[in-house]
PDB file of C-alpha atoms in Angstrom:
ATOM      1  CA  UNK A 978      -4.482 -17.830   6.710  1.00 67.00           C
ATOM      2  CA  UNK A 979      -1.471 -20.304   7.310  1.00 75.00           C
ATOM      3  CA  UNK A 980      -3.138 -22.871   5.285  1.00 81.00           C
ATOM      4  CA  UNK A 981      -3.599 -20.740   2.422  1.00 80.00           C
ATOM      5  CA  UNK A 982       0.132 -19.457   2.562  1.00 81.00           C
ATOM      6  CA  UNK A 983       1.430 -22.929   2.484  1.00 87.00           C
ATOM      7  CA  UNK A 984      -1.055 -23.910  -0.516  1.00 87.00           C
ATOM      8  CA  UNK A 985       0.057 -20.804  -2.296  1.00 87.00           C
ATOM      9  CA  UNK A 986       3.788 -21.378  -1.673  1.00 89.00           C
ATOM     10  CA  UNK A 987       3.513 -24.983  -2.672  1.00 93.00           C
ATOM     11  CA  UNK A 988       1.651 -23.937  -5.807  1.00 93.00           C
ATOM     12  CA  UNK A 989       4.318 -21.420  -6.726  1.00 93.00           C
ATOM     13  CA  UNK A 990       7.054 -23.997  -6.380  1.00 94.00           C
ATOM     14  CA  UNK A 991       5.398 -26.535  -8.296  1.00 94.00           C
ATOM     15  CA  UNK A 992       4.460 -23.902 -11.160  1.00 94.00           C
ATOM     16  CA  UNK A 993       8.183 -22.945 -11.177  1.00 94.00           C
ATOM     17  CA  UNK A 994       9.137 -26.796 -11.794  1.00 94.00           C
ATOM     18  CA  UNK A 995       6.511 -27.146 -14.381  1.00 93.00           C
ATOM     19  CA  UNK A 996       7.884 -24.352 -16.249  1.00 92.00           C
ATOM     20  CA  UNK A 997      11.581 -25.641 -16.040  1.00 92.00           C
ATOM     21  CA  UNK A 998      10.468 -28.884 -17.323  1.00 91.00           C
ATOM     22  CA  UNK A 999       8.533 -27.224 -20.179  1.00 90.00           C
ATOM     23  CA  UNK A1000      11.519 -24.938 -20.985  1.00 89.00           C
ATOM     24  CA  UNK A1001      13.800 -28.154 -21.128  1.00 87.00           C
ATOM     25  CA  UNK A1002      11.315 -29.664 -23.551  1.00 84.00           C
ATOM     26  CA  UNK A1003      11.450 -26.537 -25.703  1.00 84.00           C
ATOM     27  CA  UNK A1004      15.057 -26.675 -25.733  1.00 81.00           C
ATOM     28  CA  UNK A1005      15.433 -30.137 -26.698  1.00 81.00           C
ATOM     29  CA  UNK A1006      12.582 -32.588 -27.368  1.00 80.00           C
ATOM     30  CA  UNK A1007      12.009 -34.325 -23.756  1.00 78.00           C
ATOM     31  CA  UNK A1008       8.723 -36.148 -23.768  1.00 79.00           C
ATOM     32  CA  UNK A1009       9.365 -37.065 -20.125  1.00 83.00           C
ATOM     33  CA  UNK A1010       9.972 -33.460 -18.983  1.00 82.00           C
ATOM     34  CA  UNK A1011       6.734 -32.367 -20.990  1.00 85.00           C
ATOM     35  CA  UNK A1012       4.639 -35.009 -19.249  1.00 87.00           C
ATOM     36  CA  UNK A1013       6.210 -34.112 -15.836  1.00 91.00           C
ATOM     37  CA  UNK A1014       5.567 -30.385 -16.714  1.00 90.00           C
ATOM     38  CA  UNK A1015       1.863 -31.090 -17.570  1.00 90.00           C
ATOM     39  CA  UNK A1016       1.630 -33.273 -14.356  1.00 92.00           C
ATOM     40  CA  UNK A1017       2.815 -30.516 -12.265  1.00 93.00           C
ATOM     41  CA  UNK A1018       0.545 -27.992 -14.160  1.00 93.00           C
ATOM     42  CA  UNK A1019      -2.371 -30.077 -13.160  1.00 94.00           C
ATOM     43  CA  UNK A1020      -1.175 -29.917  -9.549  1.00 95.00           C
ATOM     44  CA  UNK A1021      -1.073 -26.092  -9.459  1.00 95.00           C
ATOM     45  CA  UNK A1022      -4.626 -25.928 -10.983  1.00 94.00           C
ATOM     46  CA  UNK A1023      -5.856 -28.137  -8.207  1.00 95.00           C
ATOM     47  CA  UNK A1024      -3.976 -26.263  -5.654  1.00 94.00           C
ATOM     48  CA  UNK A1025      -5.262 -22.953  -6.822  1.00 93.00           C
ATOM     49  CA  UNK A1026      -8.630 -24.351  -6.852  1.00 93.00           C
ATOM     50  CA  UNK A1027      -8.456 -25.320  -3.388  1.00 92.00           C
ATOM     51  CA  UNK A1028      -7.114 -21.930  -2.274  1.00 89.00           C
ATOM     52  CA  UNK A1029     -10.102 -20.285  -4.056  1.00 88.00           C
ATOM     53  CA  UNK A1030     -12.620 -22.597  -2.412  1.00 88.00           C
ATOM     54  CA  UNK A1031     -10.883 -21.735   1.161  1.00 86.00           C
ATOM     55  CA  UNK A1032     -11.296 -17.936   0.153  1.00 82.00           C
ATOM     56  CA  UNK A1033     -14.870 -18.615  -1.029  1.00 82.00           C
ATOM     57  CA  UNK A1034     -15.547 -19.961   2.517  1.00 83.00           C
ATOM     58  CA  UNK A1035     -13.829 -17.075   4.309  1.00 76.00           C
ATOM     59  CA  UNK A1036     -15.438 -14.459   2.188  1.00 69.00           C
ATOM     60  CA  UNK A1037     -18.876 -16.299   2.232  1.00 66.00           C
ATOM     61  CA  UNK A1038     -19.196 -15.341  -1.383  1.00 66.00           C
ATOM     62  CA  UNK A1039     -17.109 -15.334  -4.731  1.00 71.00           C
ATOM     63  CA  UNK A1040     -13.577 -13.691  -3.940  1.00 72.00           C
ATOM     64  CA  UNK A1041     -13.015 -11.199  -6.746  1.00 73.00           C
ATOM     65  CA  UNK A1042     -13.358  -7.799  -5.193  1.00 68.00           C
ATOM     66  CA  UNK A1043      -9.583  -6.851  -4.591  1.00 74.00           C
ATOM     67  CA  UNK A1044      -6.831  -6.798  -7.177  1.00 76.00           C
ATOM     68  CA  UNK A1045      -5.291  -9.595  -5.498  1.00 79.00           C
ATOM     69  CA  UNK A1046      -8.130 -11.901  -6.062  1.00 82.00           C
ATOM     70  CA  UNK A1047      -8.521 -10.687  -9.582  1.00 82.00           C
ATOM     71  CA  UNK A1048      -4.928 -11.655 -10.377  1.00 85.00           C
ATOM     72  CA  UNK A1049      -5.183 -14.811  -8.796  1.00 87.00           C
ATOM     73  CA  UNK A1050      -8.263 -15.716 -10.783  1.00 89.00           C
ATOM     74  CA  UNK A1051      -6.324 -14.541 -13.928  1.00 90.00           C
ATOM     75  CA  UNK A1052      -3.448 -16.878 -13.123  1.00 92.00           C
ATOM     76  CA  UNK A1053      -5.988 -19.694 -12.346  1.00 92.00           C
ATOM     77  CA  UNK A1054      -7.561 -19.022 -15.830  1.00 93.00           C
ATOM     78  CA  UNK A1055      -3.926 -19.105 -17.632  1.00 93.00           C
ATOM     79  CA  UNK A1056      -3.325 -22.430 -15.896  1.00 94.00           C
ATOM     80  CA  UNK A1057      -6.683 -23.937 -17.188  1.00 93.00           C
ATOM     81  CA  UNK A1058      -6.099 -22.504 -20.575  1.00 92.00           C
ATOM     82  CA  UNK A1059      -2.571 -24.096 -20.640  1.00 92.00           C
ATOM     83  CA  UNK A1060      -3.984 -27.569 -19.560  1.00 91.00           C
ATOM     84  CA  UNK A1061      -6.712 -27.314 -22.114  1.00 90.00           C
ATOM     85  CA  UNK A1062      -3.992 -26.847 -24.981  1.00 89.00           C
ATOM     86  CA  UNK A1063      -1.304 -29.218 -23.251  1.00 83.00           C
ATOM     87  CA  UNK A1064      -2.063 -32.103 -25.270  1.00 75.00           C
ATOM     88  CA  UNK A1065      -2.603 -30.537 -28.696  1.00 76.00           C
ATOM     89  CA  UNK A1066       0.452 -30.915 -31.116  1.00 73.00           C
ATOM     90  CA  UNK A1067       3.033 -27.950 -31.204  1.00 73.00           C
ATOM     91  CA  UNK A1068       1.408 -26.595 -27.985  1.00 82.00           C
ATOM     92  CA  UNK A1069       4.833 -26.766 -25.904  1.00 85.00           C
ATOM     93  CA  UNK A1070       5.967 -23.179 -26.711  1.00 89.00           C
ATOM     94  CA  UNK A1071       2.472 -21.733 -26.427  1.00 91.00           C
ATOM     95  CA  UNK A1072       2.207 -23.264 -22.752  1.00 91.00           C
ATOM     96  CA  UNK A1073       5.607 -22.133 -21.868  1.00 91.00           C
ATOM     97  CA  UNK A1074       4.678 -18.519 -22.840  1.00 92.00           C
ATOM     98  CA  UNK A1075       1.328 -18.511 -21.120  1.00 92.00           C
ATOM     99  CA  UNK A1076       2.872 -20.248 -18.073  1.00 92.00           C
ATOM    100  CA  UNK A1077       5.515 -17.487 -17.849  1.00 93.00           C
ATOM    101  CA  UNK A1078       2.666 -14.955 -17.750  1.00 91.00           C
ATOM    102  CA  UNK A1079       0.683 -17.043 -15.270  1.00 91.00           C
ATOM    103  CA  UNK A1080       3.577 -17.609 -13.103  1.00 92.00           C
ATOM    104  CA  UNK A1081       4.818 -14.184 -12.953  1.00 91.00           C
ATOM    105  CA  UNK A1082       1.461 -12.642 -12.181  1.00 89.00           C
ATOM    106  CA  UNK A1083       0.821 -15.398  -9.393  1.00 89.00           C
ATOM    107  CA  UNK A1084       4.284 -14.679  -7.969  1.00 88.00           C
ATOM    108  CA  UNK A1085       4.154 -10.807  -7.938  1.00 85.00           C
ATOM    109  CA  UNK A1086       0.515 -11.125  -6.682  1.00 80.00           C
ATOM    110  CA  UNK A1087       1.908 -13.286  -3.768  1.00 80.00           C
ATOM    111  CA  UNK A1088       4.832 -11.063  -3.139  1.00 78.00           C
ATOM    112  CA  UNK A1089       3.275  -7.262  -3.437  1.00 75.00           C
ATOM    113  CA  UNK A1090      -0.548  -7.634  -2.659  1.00 65.00           C
ATOM    114  CA  UNK A1091      -2.721  -9.068   0.097  1.00 61.00           C
ATOM    115  CA  UNK A1092      -6.464 -10.039  -0.299  1.00 57.00           C
ATOM    116  CA  UNK A1093      -7.392  -7.015   1.880  1.00 59.00           C
ATOM    117  CA  UNK A1094      -5.924  -4.327  -0.652  1.00 53.00           C
ATOM    118  CA  UNK A1095      -8.408  -1.817  -2.249  1.00 49.00           C
ATOM    119  CA  UNK A1096     -11.585  -3.845  -1.605  1.00 52.00           C
ATOM    120  CA  UNK A1097     -14.397  -2.965  -4.001  1.00 51.00           C
ATOM    121  CA  UNK A1098     -17.066  -4.693  -1.961  1.00 48.00           C
ATOM    122  CA  UNK A1099     -18.542  -1.378  -1.230  1.00 47.00           C
ATOM    123  CA  UNK A1100     -20.234  -1.187  -4.359  1.00 47.00           C
ATOM    124  CA  UNK A1101     -23.571  -2.401  -2.521  1.00 49.00           C
ATOM    125  CA  UNK A1102     -26.168  -1.058  -4.867  1.00 46.00           C
ATOM    126  CA  UNK A1103     -24.391  -2.686  -8.022  1.00 49.00           C
ATOM    127  CA  UNK A1104     -22.950  -5.594  -6.524  1.00 59.00           C
ATOM    128  CA  UNK A1105     -24.327  -8.016  -9.122  1.00 65.00           C
ATOM    129  CA  UNK A1106     -23.162  -5.807 -11.990  1.00 68.00           C
ATOM    130  CA  UNK A1107     -19.761  -5.662 -10.576  1.00 75.00           C
ATOM    131  CA  UNK A1108     -19.431  -9.210 -10.145  1.00 76.00           C
ATOM    132  CA  UNK A1109     -20.328  -9.485 -13.885  1.00 81.00           C
ATOM    133  CA  UNK A1110     -17.941  -6.849 -14.805  1.00 80.00           C
ATOM    134  CA  UNK A1111     -15.093  -8.842 -13.009  1.00 82.00           C
ATOM    135  CA  UNK A1112     -15.733 -11.963 -14.340  1.00 86.00           C
ATOM    136  CA  UNK A1113     -16.013 -10.690 -17.954  1.00 89.00           C
ATOM    137  CA  UNK A1114     -12.831  -8.741 -17.588  1.00 87.00           C
ATOM    138  CA  UNK A1115     -10.856 -11.725 -16.280  1.00 89.00           C
ATOM    139  CA  UNK A1116     -11.914 -13.867 -19.066  1.00 91.00           C
ATOM    140  CA  UNK A1117     -11.409 -11.245 -21.563  1.00 93.00           C
ATOM    141  CA  UNK A1118      -7.625 -10.870 -20.297  1.00 92.00           C
ATOM    142  CA  UNK A1119      -7.077 -14.448 -20.403  1.00 92.00           C
ATOM    143  CA  UNK A1120      -8.287 -14.653 -23.948  1.00 94.00           C
ATOM    144  CA  UNK A1121      -6.156 -11.686 -25.155  1.00 95.00           C
ATOM    145  CA  UNK A1122      -3.107 -13.115 -23.136  1.00 94.00           C
ATOM    146  CA  UNK A1123      -3.456 -16.034 -25.523  1.00 94.00           C
ATOM    147  CA  UNK A1124      -3.792 -14.156 -28.505  1.00 95.00           C
ATOM    148  CA  UNK A1125      -0.824 -12.122 -27.767  1.00 95.00           C
ATOM    149  CA  UNK A1126       1.276 -15.250 -27.153  1.00 95.00           C
ATOM    150  CA  UNK A1127       0.382 -16.434 -30.676  1.00 95.00           C
ATOM    151  CA  UNK A1128       1.155 -13.113 -31.969  1.00 96.00           C
ATOM    152  CA  UNK A1129       4.432 -13.129 -30.599  1.00 95.00           C
ATOM    153  CA  UNK A1130       5.091 -16.582 -31.791  1.00 93.00           C
ATOM    154  CA  UNK A1131       4.134 -15.336 -35.354  1.00 95.00           C
ATOM    155  CA  UNK A1132       6.362 -12.428 -35.229  1.00 94.00           C
ATOM    156  CA  UNK A1133       9.206 -14.786 -33.972  1.00 92.00           C
ATOM    157  CA  UNK A1134       8.615 -17.489 -36.419  1.00 92.00           C
ATOM    158  CA  UNK A1135       8.313 -14.949 -39.361  1.00 92.00           C
ATOM    159  CA  UNK A1136      11.546 -13.497 -38.504  1.00 91.00           C
ATOM    160  CA  UNK A1137      13.457 -16.823 -38.333  1.00 88.00           C
ATOM    161  CA  UNK A1138      11.941 -17.743 -41.588  1.00 88.00           C
ATOM    162  CA  UNK A1139      12.754 -14.455 -43.265  1.00 85.00           C
ATOM    163  CA  UNK A1140      16.416 -15.040 -42.234  1.00 83.00           C
ATOM    164  CA  UNK A1141      16.345 -18.786 -43.191  1.00 79.00           C
ATOM    165  CA  UNK A1142      17.433 -19.716 -39.411  1.00 77.00           C
ATOM    166  CA  UNK A1143      15.979 -23.239 -39.253  1.00 76.00           C
ATOM    167  CA  UNK A1144      16.350 -25.576 -36.145  1.00 73.00           C
ATOM    168  CA  UNK A1145      14.292 -28.380 -34.870  1.00 71.00           C
ATOM    169  CA  UNK A1146      12.532 -25.966 -32.422  1.00 74.00           C
ATOM    170  CA  UNK A1147      11.387 -23.929 -35.378  1.00 79.00           C
ATOM    171  CA  UNK A1148       9.914 -27.064 -36.919  1.00 80.00           C
ATOM    172  CA  UNK A1149       7.867 -27.779 -33.661  1.00 81.00           C
ATOM    173  CA  UNK A1150       6.262 -24.347 -33.989  1.00 85.00           C
ATOM    174  CA  UNK A1151       2.706 -24.239 -35.720  1.00 87.00           C
ATOM    175  CA  UNK A1152       2.688 -22.788 -39.075  1.00 89.00           C
ATOM    176  CA  UNK A1153       2.414 -18.856 -39.541  1.00 92.00           C
ATOM    177  CA  UNK A1154      -1.033 -19.436 -41.071  1.00 93.00           C
ATOM    178  CA  UNK A1155      -2.151 -21.316 -38.015  1.00 92.00           C
ATOM    179  CA  UNK A1156      -0.725 -18.796 -35.427  1.00 93.00           C
ATOM    180  CA  UNK A1157      -2.355 -16.203 -37.426  1.00 95.00           C
ATOM    181  CA  UNK A1158      -5.573 -17.781 -37.395  1.00 94.00           C
ATOM    182  CA  UNK A1159      -5.347 -18.535 -33.348  1.00 94.00           C
ATOM    183  CA  UNK A1160      -4.526 -14.912 -32.782  1.00 96.00           C
ATOM    184  CA  UNK A1161      -7.657 -13.872 -34.647  1.00 96.00           C
ATOM    185  CA  UNK A1162      -9.674 -16.476 -32.796  1.00 96.00           C
ATOM    186  CA  UNK A1163      -8.401 -15.221 -29.342  1.00 95.00           C
ATOM    187  CA  UNK A1164      -8.919 -11.611 -30.016  1.00 96.00           C
ATOM    188  CA  UNK A1165     -12.553 -12.278 -31.476  1.00 95.00           C
ATOM    189  CA  UNK A1166     -13.342 -13.867 -28.125  1.00 95.00           C
ATOM    190  CA  UNK A1167     -11.322 -11.547 -26.001  1.00 94.00           C
ATOM    191  CA  UNK A1168     -12.504  -8.075 -27.532  1.00 94.00           C
ATOM    192  CA  UNK A1169     -16.311  -8.559 -27.312  1.00 94.00           C
ATOM    193  CA  UNK A1170     -15.917  -9.883 -23.789  1.00 93.00           C
ATOM    194  CA  UNK A1171     -13.897  -6.754 -22.876  1.00 92.00           C
ATOM    195  CA  UNK A1172     -16.370  -4.564 -24.477  1.00 93.00           C
ATOM    196  CA  UNK A1173     -19.432  -6.052 -22.635  1.00 92.00           C
ATOM    197  CA  UNK A1174     -17.466  -5.860 -19.309  1.00 88.00           C
ATOM    198  CA  UNK A1175     -16.795  -1.969 -19.954  1.00 86.00           C
ATOM    199  CA  UNK A1176     -20.518  -1.555 -20.703  1.00 88.00           C
ATOM    200  CA  UNK A1177     -21.596  -3.217 -17.581  1.00 84.00           C
ATOM    201  CA  UNK A1178     -18.942  -1.155 -15.603  1.00 79.00           C
ATOM    202  CA  UNK A1179     -20.624   1.822 -17.221  1.00 81.00           C
ATOM    203  CA  UNK A1180     -23.863   0.976 -16.225  1.00 80.00           C
ATOM    204  CA  UNK A1181     -22.698   0.369 -12.662  1.00 74.00           C
ATOM    205  CA  UNK A1182     -21.242   3.934 -12.366  1.00 73.00           C
ATOM    206  CA  UNK A1183     -24.413   5.580 -13.789  1.00 77.00           C
ATOM    207  CA  UNK A1184     -26.481   3.377 -11.369  1.00 70.00           C
ATOM    208  CA  UNK A1185     -24.286   4.873  -8.508  1.00 65.00           C
ATOM    209  CA  UNK A1186     -24.257   8.285  -9.764  1.00 68.00           C
ATOM    210  CA  UNK A1187     -20.306   8.299  -9.999  1.00 66.00           C
ATOM    211  CA  UNK A1188     -20.278  10.094 -13.550  1.00 69.00           C
ATOM    212  CA  UNK A1189     -17.063  11.920 -12.764  1.00 70.00           C
ATOM    213  CA  UNK A1190     -15.130   8.490 -12.707  1.00 67.00           C
ATOM    214  CA  UNK A1191     -15.798   8.586 -16.476  1.00 69.00           C
ATOM    215  CA  UNK A1192     -13.149  11.370 -16.560  1.00 71.00           C
ATOM    216  CA  UNK A1193     -10.623   8.982 -15.111  1.00 70.00           C
ATOM    217  CA  UNK A1194      -7.376   8.275 -17.247  1.00 73.00           C
ATOM    218  CA  UNK A1195      -7.991   4.637 -16.689  1.00 74.00           C
ATOM    219  CA  UNK A1196     -11.054   5.013 -18.824  1.00 76.00           C
ATOM    220  CA  UNK A1197      -9.138   6.627 -21.762  1.00 80.00           C
ATOM    221  CA  UNK A1198      -6.469   3.958 -21.866  1.00 81.00           C
ATOM    222  CA  UNK A1199      -9.234   1.261 -21.600  1.00 83.00           C
ATOM    223  CA  UNK A1200     -10.909   2.815 -24.622  1.00 86.00           C
ATOM    224  CA  UNK A1201      -7.660   3.091 -26.505  1.00 88.00           C
ATOM    225  CA  UNK A1202      -6.807  -0.618 -25.881  1.00 88.00           C
ATOM    226  CA  UNK A1203     -10.361  -1.722 -26.878  1.00 91.00           C
ATOM    227  CA  UNK A1204     -10.131   0.681 -29.929  1.00 92.00           C
ATOM    228  CA  UNK A1205      -6.924  -0.895 -30.955  1.00 94.00           C
ATOM    229  CA  UNK A1206      -8.462  -4.402 -31.021  1.00 95.00           C
ATOM    230  CA  UNK A1207     -11.310  -3.327 -32.973  1.00 94.00           C
ATOM    231  CA  UNK A1208      -9.065  -1.861 -35.527  1.00 94.00           C
ATOM    232  CA  UNK A1209      -7.486  -5.284 -35.420  1.00 94.00           C
ATOM    233  CA  UNK A1210     -10.746  -6.952 -36.412  1.00 95.00           C
ATOM    234  CA  UNK A1211     -11.698  -4.426 -39.064  1.00 94.00           C
ATOM    235  CA  UNK A1212      -8.242  -4.742 -40.534  1.00 93.00           C
ATOM    236  CA  UNK A1213      -8.490  -8.679 -40.326  1.00 93.00           C
ATOM    237  CA  UNK A1214     -12.011  -9.011 -41.990  1.00 93.00           C
ATOM    238  CA  UNK A1215     -10.807  -6.422 -44.755  1.00 90.00           C
ATOM    239  CA  UNK A1216      -7.889  -8.604 -45.430  1.00 84.00           C
ATOM    240  CA  UNK A1217      -5.584  -5.601 -46.446  1.00 81.00           C
ATOM    241  CA  UNK A1218      -2.870  -6.197 -44.141  1.00 85.00           C
ATOM    242  CA  UNK A1219      -0.185  -9.010 -43.900  1.00 89.00           C
ATOM    243  CA  UNK A1220      -0.098 -11.299 -40.966  1.00 89.00           C
ATOM    244  CA  UNK A1221       2.862  -9.444 -39.703  1.00 93.00           C
ATOM    245  CA  UNK A1222       0.908  -6.293 -39.239  1.00 93.00           C
ATOM    246  CA  UNK A1223      -1.861  -8.055 -37.561  1.00 94.00           C
ATOM    247  CA  UNK A1224       0.383  -9.458 -34.987  1.00 95.00           C
ATOM    248  CA  UNK A1225       1.870  -6.315 -34.248  1.00 95.00           C
ATOM    249  CA  UNK A1226      -1.660  -4.783 -33.671  1.00 94.00           C
ATOM    250  CA  UNK A1227      -2.465  -7.577 -31.399  1.00 94.00           C
ATOM    251  CA  UNK A1228       0.647  -7.068 -29.194  1.00 95.00           C
ATOM    252  CA  UNK A1229       0.236  -3.084 -29.228  1.00 94.00           C
ATOM    253  CA  UNK A1230      -3.385  -3.474 -27.982  1.00 92.00           C
ATOM    254  CA  UNK A1231      -2.146  -5.733 -24.989  1.00 93.00           C
ATOM    255  CA  UNK A1232       0.288  -3.435 -24.218  1.00 90.00           C
ATOM    256  CA  UNK A1233      -2.551  -0.892 -23.524  1.00 87.00           C
ATOM    257  CA  UNK A1234      -4.143  -3.605 -21.626  1.00 86.00           C
ATOM    258  CA  UNK A1235      -1.143  -3.893 -19.232  1.00 86.00           C
ATOM    259  CA  UNK A1236      -0.733  -0.076 -18.883  1.00 83.00           C
ATOM    260  CA  UNK A1237      -4.473  -0.089 -17.980  1.00 77.00           C
ATOM    261  CA  UNK A1238      -3.973  -2.509 -15.105  1.00 75.00           C
ATOM    262  CA  UNK A1239      -0.907  -0.570 -13.938  1.00 75.00           C
ATOM    263  CA  UNK A1240      -2.674   2.426 -13.673  1.00 68.00           C
ATOM    264  CA  UNK A1241      -4.916   1.130 -10.889  1.00 62.00           C
ATOM    265  CA  UNK A1242      -2.591   2.595  -8.371  1.00 57.00           C
ATOM    266  CA  UNK A1243      -3.154   6.088  -9.543  1.00 57.00           C
ATOM    267  CA  UNK A1244      -6.821   5.680 -10.641  1.00 57.00           C
ATOM    268  CA  UNK A1245     -10.120   6.456  -8.752  1.00 56.00           C
ATOM    269  CA  UNK A1246     -12.098   3.978 -10.939  1.00 54.00           C
ATOM    270  CA  UNK A1247     -10.955   0.771  -8.918  1.00 53.00           C
ATOM    271  CA  UNK A1248      -9.885   2.601  -5.858  1.00 50.00           C
ATOM    272  CA  UNK A1249     -12.854   4.642  -4.451  1.00 40.00           C
ATOM    273  CA  UNK A1250     -14.493   3.582  -1.328  1.00 39.00           C
ATOM    274  CA  UNK A1251     -18.094   3.935  -2.284  1.00 37.00           C
ATOM    275  CA  UNK A1252     -18.768   6.268   0.700  1.00 37.00           C
TER     276      UNK A1252
END
């Protein structure tokens, strides 16, 4: 446990430094800072991978059955996503915003939760379904987070262009068309993953005979969030809404995803003991 704490604390420190270097590059072109930020991000990913490997050894299986582990995997997914786009043109601001999200989750997870909080490992009869649900949900959240980052960048850039406020940072951002397209692709990846994860969760609940869980408030907020993303896709395919409207739909949908996770504390859906 002491080794894990050391790994996590080192990773948090390196993540913070990476954020600072990317922030300095976004404020004013700083290729050296960008390279250092990318290198530190690689180190963070490696440390997180080592931490997950140790947890895998301790649990003798995939460590995903607590909110702590779920958020750790989410942060790790964000780091991998950031590294995947790190060397593409105009990715600095995207990586900065992704890193803010990933670092915030990693830090709050380290401060507020432990690996023993609210374990779901008691879903013995549907263990495989539960693993599938959690993995799909995690991938979905990572994709939708990326889409939200692009949507926020779209709204920011649109406002700056509308007010004719140009500077070097604005010129470094991708075009509105590119940001709109990347938002769409991210939602197109994340929404179906979320839908399938919910279907798998529903099957798990039915198999366990816990039908009352379908009346949980968390189910309602999840369905609302998914519904917003479905509406987003329908409107996008119809071509009847502006890019600004579509970006706003994407941000609102993500707001319900965040609300959905915050409801864990009051929800029985992810807190029942299986007894």
